Coordinates of C-alpha atoms and ligand atoms in Angstrom, one line a residue:
X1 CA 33.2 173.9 -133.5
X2 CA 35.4 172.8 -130.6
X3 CA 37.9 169.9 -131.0
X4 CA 35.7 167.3 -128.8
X5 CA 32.2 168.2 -130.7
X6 CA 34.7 168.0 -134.6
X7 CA 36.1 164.5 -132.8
X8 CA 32.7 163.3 -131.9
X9 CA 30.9 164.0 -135.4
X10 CA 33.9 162.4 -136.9
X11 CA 34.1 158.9 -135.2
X12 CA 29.9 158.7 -135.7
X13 CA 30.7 159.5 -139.5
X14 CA 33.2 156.6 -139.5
X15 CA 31.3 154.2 -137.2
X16 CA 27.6 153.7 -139.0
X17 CA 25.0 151.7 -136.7
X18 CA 27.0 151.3 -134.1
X19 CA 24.1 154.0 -131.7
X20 CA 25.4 152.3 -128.5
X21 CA 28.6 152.8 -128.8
X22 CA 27.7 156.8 -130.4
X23 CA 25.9 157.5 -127.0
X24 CA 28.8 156.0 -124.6
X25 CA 31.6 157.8 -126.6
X26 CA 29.8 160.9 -126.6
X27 CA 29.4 161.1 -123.2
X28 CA 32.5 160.9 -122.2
X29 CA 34.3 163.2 -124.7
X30 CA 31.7 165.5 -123.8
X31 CA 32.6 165.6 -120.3
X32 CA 36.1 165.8 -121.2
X33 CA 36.0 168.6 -123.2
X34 CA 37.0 170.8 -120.4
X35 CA 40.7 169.2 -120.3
X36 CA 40.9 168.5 -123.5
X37 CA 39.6 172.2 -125.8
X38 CA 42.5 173.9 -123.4
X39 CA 45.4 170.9 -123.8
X40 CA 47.1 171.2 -126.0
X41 CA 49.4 168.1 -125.4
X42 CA 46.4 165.8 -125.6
X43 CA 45.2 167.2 -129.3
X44 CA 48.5 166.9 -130.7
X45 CA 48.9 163.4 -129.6
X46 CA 45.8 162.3 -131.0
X47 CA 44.9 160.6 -127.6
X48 CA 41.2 161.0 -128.3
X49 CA 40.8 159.8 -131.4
X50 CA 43.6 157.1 -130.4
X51 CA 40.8 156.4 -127.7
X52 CA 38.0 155.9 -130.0
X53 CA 39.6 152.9 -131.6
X54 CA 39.9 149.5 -130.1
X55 CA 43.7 148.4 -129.8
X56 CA 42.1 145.1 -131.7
X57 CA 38.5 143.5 -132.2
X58 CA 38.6 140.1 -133.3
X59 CA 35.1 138.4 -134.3
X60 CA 34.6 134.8 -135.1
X61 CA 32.5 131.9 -135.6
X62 CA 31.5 129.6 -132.7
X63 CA 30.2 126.0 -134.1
X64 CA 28.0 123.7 -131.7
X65 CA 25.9 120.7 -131.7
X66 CA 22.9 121.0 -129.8
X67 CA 20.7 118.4 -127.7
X68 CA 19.4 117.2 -130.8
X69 CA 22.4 116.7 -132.6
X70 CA 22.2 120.0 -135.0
X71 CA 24.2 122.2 -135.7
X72 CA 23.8 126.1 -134.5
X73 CA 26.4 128.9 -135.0
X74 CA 26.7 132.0 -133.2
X75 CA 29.1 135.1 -133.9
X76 CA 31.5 136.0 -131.0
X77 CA 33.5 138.9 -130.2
X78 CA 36.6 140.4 -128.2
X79 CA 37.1 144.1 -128.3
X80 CA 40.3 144.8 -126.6
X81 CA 39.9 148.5 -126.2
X82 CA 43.2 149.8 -124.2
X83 CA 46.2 148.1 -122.5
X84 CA 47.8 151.6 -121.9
X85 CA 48.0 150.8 -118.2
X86 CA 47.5 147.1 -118.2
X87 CA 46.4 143.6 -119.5
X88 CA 42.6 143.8 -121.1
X89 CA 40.3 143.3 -118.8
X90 CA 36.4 143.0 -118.9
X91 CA 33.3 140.5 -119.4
X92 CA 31.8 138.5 -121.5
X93 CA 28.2 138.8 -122.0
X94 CA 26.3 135.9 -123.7
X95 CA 23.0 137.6 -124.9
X96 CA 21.0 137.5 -128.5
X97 CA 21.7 141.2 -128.1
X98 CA 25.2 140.7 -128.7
X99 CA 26.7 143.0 -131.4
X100 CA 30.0 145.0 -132.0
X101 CA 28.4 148.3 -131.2
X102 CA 27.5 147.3 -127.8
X103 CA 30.9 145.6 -127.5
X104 CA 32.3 148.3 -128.2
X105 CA 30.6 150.8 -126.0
X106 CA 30.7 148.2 -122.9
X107 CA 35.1 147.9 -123.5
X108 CA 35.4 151.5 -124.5
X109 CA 33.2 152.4 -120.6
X110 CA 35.6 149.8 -119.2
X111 CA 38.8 151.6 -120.1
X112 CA 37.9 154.9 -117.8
X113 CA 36.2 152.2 -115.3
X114 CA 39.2 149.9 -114.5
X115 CA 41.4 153.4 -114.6
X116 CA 39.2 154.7 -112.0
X117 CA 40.0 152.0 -109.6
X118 CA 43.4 152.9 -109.8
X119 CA 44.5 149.1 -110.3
X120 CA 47.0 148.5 -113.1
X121 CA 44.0 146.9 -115.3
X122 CA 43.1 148.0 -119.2
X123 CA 39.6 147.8 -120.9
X124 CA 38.0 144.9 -123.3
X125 CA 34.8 143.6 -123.5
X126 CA 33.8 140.4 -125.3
X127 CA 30.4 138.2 -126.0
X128 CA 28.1 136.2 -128.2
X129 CA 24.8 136.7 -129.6
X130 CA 23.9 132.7 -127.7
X131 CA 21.3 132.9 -125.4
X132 CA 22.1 130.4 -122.2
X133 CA 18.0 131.0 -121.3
X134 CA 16.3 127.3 -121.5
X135 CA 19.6 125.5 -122.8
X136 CA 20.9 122.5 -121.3
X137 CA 23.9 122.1 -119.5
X138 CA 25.6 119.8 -121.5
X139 CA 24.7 122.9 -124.5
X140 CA 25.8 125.5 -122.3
X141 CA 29.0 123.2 -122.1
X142 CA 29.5 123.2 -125.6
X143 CA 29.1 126.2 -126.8
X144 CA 31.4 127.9 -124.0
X145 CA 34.3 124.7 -125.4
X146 CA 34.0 125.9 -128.8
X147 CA 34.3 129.9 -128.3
X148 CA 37.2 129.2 -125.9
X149 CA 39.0 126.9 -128.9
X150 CA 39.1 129.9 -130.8
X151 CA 39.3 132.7 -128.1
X152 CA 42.3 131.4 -126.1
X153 CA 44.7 132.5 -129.0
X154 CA 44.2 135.9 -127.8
X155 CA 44.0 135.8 -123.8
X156 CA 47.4 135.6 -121.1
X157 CA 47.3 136.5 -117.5
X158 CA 49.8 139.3 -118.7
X159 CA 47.9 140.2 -121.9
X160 CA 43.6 139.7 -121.5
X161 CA 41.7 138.5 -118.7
X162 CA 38.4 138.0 -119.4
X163 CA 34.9 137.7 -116.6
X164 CA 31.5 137.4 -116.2
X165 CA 28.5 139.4 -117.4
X166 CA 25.0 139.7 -118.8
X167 CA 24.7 135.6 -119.1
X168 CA 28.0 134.4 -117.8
X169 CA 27.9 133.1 -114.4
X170 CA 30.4 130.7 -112.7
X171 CA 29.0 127.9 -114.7
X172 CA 30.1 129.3 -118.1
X173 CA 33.4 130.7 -116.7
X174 CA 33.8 127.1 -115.5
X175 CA 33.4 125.4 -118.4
X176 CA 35.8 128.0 -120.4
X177 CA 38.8 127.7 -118.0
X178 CA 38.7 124.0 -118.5
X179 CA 38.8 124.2 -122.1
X180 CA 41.0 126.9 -122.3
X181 CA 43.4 124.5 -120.1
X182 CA 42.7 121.8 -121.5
X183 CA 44.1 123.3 -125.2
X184 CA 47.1 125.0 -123.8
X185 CA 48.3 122.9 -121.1
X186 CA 48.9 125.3 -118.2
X187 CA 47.1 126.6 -115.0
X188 CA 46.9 130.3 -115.0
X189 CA 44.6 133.1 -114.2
X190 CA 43.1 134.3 -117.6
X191 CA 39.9 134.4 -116.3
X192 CA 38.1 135.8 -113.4
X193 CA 34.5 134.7 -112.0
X194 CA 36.2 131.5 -111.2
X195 CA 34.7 128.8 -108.4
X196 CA 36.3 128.8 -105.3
X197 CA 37.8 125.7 -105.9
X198 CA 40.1 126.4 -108.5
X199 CA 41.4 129.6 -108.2
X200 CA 38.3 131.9 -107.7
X201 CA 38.4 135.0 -105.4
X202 CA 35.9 134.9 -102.0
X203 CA 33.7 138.2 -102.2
X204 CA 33.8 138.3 -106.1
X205 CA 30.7 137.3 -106.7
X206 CA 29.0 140.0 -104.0
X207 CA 31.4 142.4 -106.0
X208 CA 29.5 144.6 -107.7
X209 CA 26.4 144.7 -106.0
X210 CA 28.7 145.4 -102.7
X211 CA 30.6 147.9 -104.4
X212 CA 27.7 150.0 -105.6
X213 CA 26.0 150.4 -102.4
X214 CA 29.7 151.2 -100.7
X215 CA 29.8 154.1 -103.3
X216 CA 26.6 155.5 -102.7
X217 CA 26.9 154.8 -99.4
X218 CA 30.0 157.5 -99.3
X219 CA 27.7 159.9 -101.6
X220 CA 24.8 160.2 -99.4
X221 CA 27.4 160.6 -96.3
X222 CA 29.2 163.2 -98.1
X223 CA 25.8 164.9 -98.3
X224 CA 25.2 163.9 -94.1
X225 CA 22.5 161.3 -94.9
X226 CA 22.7 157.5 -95.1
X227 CA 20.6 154.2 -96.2
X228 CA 18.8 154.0 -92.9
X229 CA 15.2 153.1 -93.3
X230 CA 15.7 154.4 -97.3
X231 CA 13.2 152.5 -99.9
X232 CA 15.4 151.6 -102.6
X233 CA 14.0 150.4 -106.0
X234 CA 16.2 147.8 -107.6
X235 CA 15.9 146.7 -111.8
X236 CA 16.9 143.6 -113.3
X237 CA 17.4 140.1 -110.9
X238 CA 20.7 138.7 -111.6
X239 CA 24.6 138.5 -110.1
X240 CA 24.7 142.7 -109.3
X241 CA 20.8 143.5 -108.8
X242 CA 20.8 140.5 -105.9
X243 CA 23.7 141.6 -103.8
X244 CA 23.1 145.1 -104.3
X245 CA 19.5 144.2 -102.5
X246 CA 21.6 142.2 -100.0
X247 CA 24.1 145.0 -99.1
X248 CA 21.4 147.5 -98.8
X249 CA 19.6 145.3 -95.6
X250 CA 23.1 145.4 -94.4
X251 CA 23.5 148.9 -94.2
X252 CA 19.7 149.9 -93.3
X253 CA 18.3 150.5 -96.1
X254 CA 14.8 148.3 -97.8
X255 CA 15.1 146.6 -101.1
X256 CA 11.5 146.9 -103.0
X257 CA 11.7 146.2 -106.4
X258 CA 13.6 143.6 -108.5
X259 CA 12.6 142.7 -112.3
X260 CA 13.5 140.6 -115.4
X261 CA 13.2 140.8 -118.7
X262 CA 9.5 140.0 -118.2
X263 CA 8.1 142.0 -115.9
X264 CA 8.8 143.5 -111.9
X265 CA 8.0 142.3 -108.5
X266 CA 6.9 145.5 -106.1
X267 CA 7.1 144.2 -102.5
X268 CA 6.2 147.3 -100.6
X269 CA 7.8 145.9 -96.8
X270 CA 11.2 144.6 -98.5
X271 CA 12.0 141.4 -101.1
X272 CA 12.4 138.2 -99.2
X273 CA 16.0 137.7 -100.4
X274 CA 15.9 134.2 -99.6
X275 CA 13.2 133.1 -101.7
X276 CA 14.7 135.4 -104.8
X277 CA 18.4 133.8 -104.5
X278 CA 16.9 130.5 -104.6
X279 CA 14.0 131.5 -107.8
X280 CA 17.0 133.1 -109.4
X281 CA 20.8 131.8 -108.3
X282 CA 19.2 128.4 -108.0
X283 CA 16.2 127.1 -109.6
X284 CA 17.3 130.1 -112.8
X285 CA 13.4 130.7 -113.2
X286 CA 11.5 134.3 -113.7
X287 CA 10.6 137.1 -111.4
X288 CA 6.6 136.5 -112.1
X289 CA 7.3 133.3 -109.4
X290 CA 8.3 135.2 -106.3
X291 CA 4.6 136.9 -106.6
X292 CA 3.2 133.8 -106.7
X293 CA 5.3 132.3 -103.9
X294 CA 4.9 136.0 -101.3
X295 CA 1.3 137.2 -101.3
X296 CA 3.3 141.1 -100.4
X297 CA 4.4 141.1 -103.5
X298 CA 2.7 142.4 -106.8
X299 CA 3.9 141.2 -110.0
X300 CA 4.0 143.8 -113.3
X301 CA 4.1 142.3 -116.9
X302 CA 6.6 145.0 -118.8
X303 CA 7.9 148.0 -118.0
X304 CA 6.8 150.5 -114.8
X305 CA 9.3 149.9 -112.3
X306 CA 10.5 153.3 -112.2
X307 CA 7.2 154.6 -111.7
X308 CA 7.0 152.9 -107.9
X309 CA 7.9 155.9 -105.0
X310 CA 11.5 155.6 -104.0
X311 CA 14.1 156.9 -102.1
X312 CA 17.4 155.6 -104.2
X313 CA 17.3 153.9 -107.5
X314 CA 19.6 151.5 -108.8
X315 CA 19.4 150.2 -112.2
X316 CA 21.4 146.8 -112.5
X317 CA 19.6 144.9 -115.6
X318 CA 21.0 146.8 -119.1
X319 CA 21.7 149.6 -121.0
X320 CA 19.0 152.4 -121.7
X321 CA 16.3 150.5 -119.4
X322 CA 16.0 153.7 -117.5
X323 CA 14.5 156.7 -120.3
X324 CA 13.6 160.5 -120.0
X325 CA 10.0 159.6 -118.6
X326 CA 11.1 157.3 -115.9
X327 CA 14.1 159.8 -114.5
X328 CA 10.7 162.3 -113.9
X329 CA 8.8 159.9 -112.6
X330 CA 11.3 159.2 -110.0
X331 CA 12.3 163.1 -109.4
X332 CA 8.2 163.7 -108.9
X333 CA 8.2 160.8 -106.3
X334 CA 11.1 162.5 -104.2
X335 CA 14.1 159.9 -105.4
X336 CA 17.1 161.7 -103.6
X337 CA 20.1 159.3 -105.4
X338 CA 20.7 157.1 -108.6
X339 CA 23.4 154.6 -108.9
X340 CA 23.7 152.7 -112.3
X341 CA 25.0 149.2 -111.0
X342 CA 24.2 148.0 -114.8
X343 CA 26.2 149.6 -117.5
X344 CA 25.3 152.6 -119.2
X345 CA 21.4 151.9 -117.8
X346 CA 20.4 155.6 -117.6
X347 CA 19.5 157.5 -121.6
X348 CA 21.4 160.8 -121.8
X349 CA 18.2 162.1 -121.6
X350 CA 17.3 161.0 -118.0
X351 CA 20.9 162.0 -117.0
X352 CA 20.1 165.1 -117.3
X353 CA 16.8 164.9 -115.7
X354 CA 18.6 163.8 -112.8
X355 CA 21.6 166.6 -112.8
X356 CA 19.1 169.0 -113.5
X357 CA 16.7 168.2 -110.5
X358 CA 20.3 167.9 -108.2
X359 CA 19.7 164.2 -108.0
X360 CA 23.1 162.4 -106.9
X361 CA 23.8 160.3 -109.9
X362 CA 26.8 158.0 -110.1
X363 CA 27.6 156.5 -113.6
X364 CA 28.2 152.8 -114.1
X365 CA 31.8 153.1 -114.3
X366 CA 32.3 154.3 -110.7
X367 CA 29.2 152.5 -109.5
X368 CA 30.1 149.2 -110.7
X369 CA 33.5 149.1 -110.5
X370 CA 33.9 146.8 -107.5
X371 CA 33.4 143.9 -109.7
X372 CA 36.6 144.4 -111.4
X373 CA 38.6 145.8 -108.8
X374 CA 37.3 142.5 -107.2
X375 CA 38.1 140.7 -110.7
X376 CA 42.0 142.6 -110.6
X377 CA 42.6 141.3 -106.7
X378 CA 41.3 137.5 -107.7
X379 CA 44.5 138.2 -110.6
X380 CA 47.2 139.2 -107.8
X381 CA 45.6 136.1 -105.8
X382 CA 46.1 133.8 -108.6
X383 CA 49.9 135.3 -109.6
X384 CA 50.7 134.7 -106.1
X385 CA 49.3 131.4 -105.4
X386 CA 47.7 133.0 -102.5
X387 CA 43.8 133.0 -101.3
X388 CA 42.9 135.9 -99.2
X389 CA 39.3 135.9 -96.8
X390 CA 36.4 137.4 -97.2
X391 CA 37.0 140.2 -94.8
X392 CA 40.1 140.9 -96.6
X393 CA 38.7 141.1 -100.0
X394 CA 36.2 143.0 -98.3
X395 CA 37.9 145.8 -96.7
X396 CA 40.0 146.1 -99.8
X397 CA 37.0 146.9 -101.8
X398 CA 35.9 149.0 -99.6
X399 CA 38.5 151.6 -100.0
X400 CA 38.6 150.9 -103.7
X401 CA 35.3 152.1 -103.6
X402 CA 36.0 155.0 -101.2
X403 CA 38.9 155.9 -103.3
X404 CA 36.7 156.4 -106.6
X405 CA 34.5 158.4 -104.8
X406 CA 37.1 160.7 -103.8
X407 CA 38.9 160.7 -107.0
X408 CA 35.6 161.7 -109.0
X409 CA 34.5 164.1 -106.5
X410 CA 37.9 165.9 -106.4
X411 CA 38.2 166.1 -110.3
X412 CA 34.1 167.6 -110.5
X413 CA 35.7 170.2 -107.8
X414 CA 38.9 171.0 -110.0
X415 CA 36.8 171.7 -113.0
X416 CA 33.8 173.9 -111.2
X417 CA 31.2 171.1 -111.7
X418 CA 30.6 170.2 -107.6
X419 CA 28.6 167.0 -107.4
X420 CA 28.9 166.4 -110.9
X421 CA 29.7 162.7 -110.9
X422 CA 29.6 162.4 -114.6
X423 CA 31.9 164.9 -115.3
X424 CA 34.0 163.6 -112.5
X425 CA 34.4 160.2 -113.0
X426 CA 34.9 160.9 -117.0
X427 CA 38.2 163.0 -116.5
X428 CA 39.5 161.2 -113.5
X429 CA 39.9 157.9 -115.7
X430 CA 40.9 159.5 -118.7
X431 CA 43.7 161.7 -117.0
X432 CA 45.5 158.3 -115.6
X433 CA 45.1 156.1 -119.2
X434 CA 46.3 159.9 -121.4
X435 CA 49.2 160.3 -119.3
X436 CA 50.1 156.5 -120.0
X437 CA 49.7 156.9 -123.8
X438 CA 51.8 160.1 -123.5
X439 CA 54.5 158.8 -121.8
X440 CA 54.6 155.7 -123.9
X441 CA 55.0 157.5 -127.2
X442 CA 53.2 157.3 -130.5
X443 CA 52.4 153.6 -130.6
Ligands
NDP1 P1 22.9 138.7 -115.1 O1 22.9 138.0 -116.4 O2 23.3 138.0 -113.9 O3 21.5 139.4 -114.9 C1 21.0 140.4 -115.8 C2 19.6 140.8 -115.3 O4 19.1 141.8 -116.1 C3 18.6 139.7 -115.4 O5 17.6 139.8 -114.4 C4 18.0 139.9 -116.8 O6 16.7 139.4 -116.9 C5 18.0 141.4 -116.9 N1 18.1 141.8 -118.3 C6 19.1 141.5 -119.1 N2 18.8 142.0 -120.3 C7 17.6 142.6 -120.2 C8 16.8 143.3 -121.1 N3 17.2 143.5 -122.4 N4 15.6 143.8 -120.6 C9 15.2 143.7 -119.4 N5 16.0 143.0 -118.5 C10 17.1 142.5 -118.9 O7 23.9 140.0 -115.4 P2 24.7 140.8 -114.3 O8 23.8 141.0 -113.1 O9 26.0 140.3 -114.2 O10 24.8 142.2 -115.1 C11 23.8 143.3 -115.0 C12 24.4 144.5 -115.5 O11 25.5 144.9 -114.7 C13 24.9 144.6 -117.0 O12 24.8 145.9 -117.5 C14 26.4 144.3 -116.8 O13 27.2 144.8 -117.8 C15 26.7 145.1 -115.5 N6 27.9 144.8 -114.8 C16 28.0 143.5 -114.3 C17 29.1 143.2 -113.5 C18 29.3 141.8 -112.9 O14 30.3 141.7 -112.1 N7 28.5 140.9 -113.2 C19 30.2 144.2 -113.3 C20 29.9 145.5 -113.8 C21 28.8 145.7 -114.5 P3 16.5 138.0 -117.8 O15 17.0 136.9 -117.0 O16 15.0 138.0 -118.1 O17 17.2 138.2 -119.1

């Protein structure tokens, strides 16, 4: 057996449940088995299994009082994966689907992501098993004061920066920098997702969602095509699915689908984005509304969004909301691109699907990687006391985006595997985070 498939069956042998973090791990040293059988240099220094092993994973308790004076308890976590070529950096997810495997797959991903953008960034994730859905504010508030009492211990501007995610908005970042100032007295950038008011980046929030449809954007013109007139079926409703929709009017192309964790609106013309900002970013209610609200519009209880005809899919709700089944489905209908703007939404199954049928698929950690290259340029803002405009922040991630897609595409080419974007993004981070390792010794 080669050294990647021994490596592979070894970490799943020491790692029991943990299925999310199996499949994300075995991806990758698939795709790097390539560099790594033939390297020597990288077997001897153990920088795979080094890899496989957070830096640190702290878990602890988070104590609140809710509305009615009771108390509820929640388990939190920080996985800080890699610092090999900078301070952790990745979100926090609030979600009852919180646990250390998915944790761990989502910091593990964001080590070759943050690499990728060639930004001096390293990988953590962190989260809680609290759902923010139907609490209070003043809840919401204390929940996000108690996990920062404990959490700030471990974050610096030079050592984690935490962000957003899956049910952390600017309202929880908000009320975590204050606490996190308020324990330690001083006004520094050890979080990113901030308001605008007090140290935020402009263009952060459109981050993701921007940068996804800026990398496909480059894919589909490395193949001579484009967005124009494109139907493009979007999953999931929140910070990336939303401006994703909203970049892809911008450059042509007609947003159809959205969904939440209830159902899927199908709006054959193109979504009102108007009416889902404010049912979403404002009023925080569910996708079943915008039907009711937009006669166009047919609403879907469940699953079946991948089932509507479309030209380009992007999946930007959660991980392995896209199966085997679906990836056909969108083949048969003609689907010419897939762009994971969630993390890890695609099975391993429907990857192939799609790299079988010569789909272009780009993983989540090219696709949404303008979020923290956005994240990483709101820390240089902050450092330097400095605010920069939209269009600045803008064309920035604009080549950070071009930059992956040349960096991935070139590294597919070096290895024989043309248009293999899985492949390609896979070795491009790893080769910048190895070479760190190597050159800073066994430690
Ligand atoms: P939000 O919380 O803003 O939105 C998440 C959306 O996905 C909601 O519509 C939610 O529906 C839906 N969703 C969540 N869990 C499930 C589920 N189990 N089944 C069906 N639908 C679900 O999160 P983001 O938009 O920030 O994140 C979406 C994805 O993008 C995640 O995978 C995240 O890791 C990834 N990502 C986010 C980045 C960012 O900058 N925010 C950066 C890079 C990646 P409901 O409201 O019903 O739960």
């Amino acid at each position: 057996m080669s050294y990647t498939k021994n490596l592979i069956q070894e970490v799943i042998g020491k790692t029991p449940g943990e299925s999310e973090f199996h499949q994300a791990m075995t991806e990758v040293f698939s795709a790097l088995a390539p560099v790594v059988d033939n390297e020597p240099k990288y077997q001897e220094a153990g920088i795979l299994k080094k890899m496989s092993i957070p830096e640190r994973a702290i878990v602890f308790r988070v104590p609140w009082l809710d509305d009615k004076n009771q108390v509820q308890v929640n388990t939190a976590y920080r996985v800080q994966f890699s610092s090999a070529i900078g301070p952790y950096k990745g979100g926090m997810r609030f979600h009852p689907s919180v646990n250390l495997s998915v944790l761990k797959f989502l910091g593990f991903e964001q080590v070759f992501k943050n690499s990728l953008t060639g930004l001096p960034i390293g990988g953590g994730k962190g989260g809680a098993d609290f759902d923010p859905k139907g609490k209070s504010d003043a809840e919401v508030m204390r929940f996000c004061q108690s996990l920062m009492t404990e959490l700030c211990k471990y974050l610096g501007p030079d050592e984690d920066v935490p962000a957003g995610d899956i049910g952390v908005g600017a309202r929880e970042v908000g009320y975590m920098y204050g606490q996190y100032k308020r324990i330690v007295g001083r006004y520094e950038g050890i979080l990113t997702g901030k308001g605008l008011t007090y140290g935020g980046s402009l263009g952060r929030t459109e981050a993701t969602g921007y940068g996804l449809l800026y990398l496909m954007d480059n894919i589909l013109k490395g193949a001579k095509n484009g967005f124009d007139g494109k139907k493009c079926s979007i999953s999931g409703s929140g910070n990336v699915a939303i401006f994703a929709a909203e970049k892809t009017y911008q450059l042509g192309g007609i947003p159809i689908t959205m969904s939440d964790s209830g159902g899927f609106v199908h709006d054959p013309d193109g979504l009102d984005l108007d009416l889902m900002k404010d049912l979403k970013l404002n009023r925080r209610e569910r996708i079943s509304e915008y039907a009711k609200a937009r006669p166009s519009a047919k609403y879907t209880e469940g699953t079946g969004l991948w089932n509507v005809p479309c030209d380009i899919a992007l999946p930007c709700a959660t991980q392995n909301e896209l199966h085997e089944a679906d990836a056909k489905a969108l083949a048969a209908n003609g689907c010419i691109a897939v762009g994971e703007g969630a993390n890890m939404p695609c099975t391993a199954e429907a990857v192939d699907v799609f790299l079988e049928k010569g789909i272009f698929f780009a993983p989540g950690k090219a696709a949404n990687a303008g979020g923290v290259a956005v994240s990483c340029l709101e820390m240089s803002q902050n450092s330097m006391r400095l605010s920069w405009t939209f269009e600045e922040v803008d064309n920035k991630l604009q080549d950070i985006m071009a930059g992956i897609y040349q960096k991935m595409s070139a590294a597919a080419e070096e290895y024989n595997m043309k248009g293999n974007f899985v492949a390609g993004a896979n070795i491009a981070g790893f080769k910048k985070v190895a070479e760190a390792m190597l050159a800073q010794g066994v430690v």
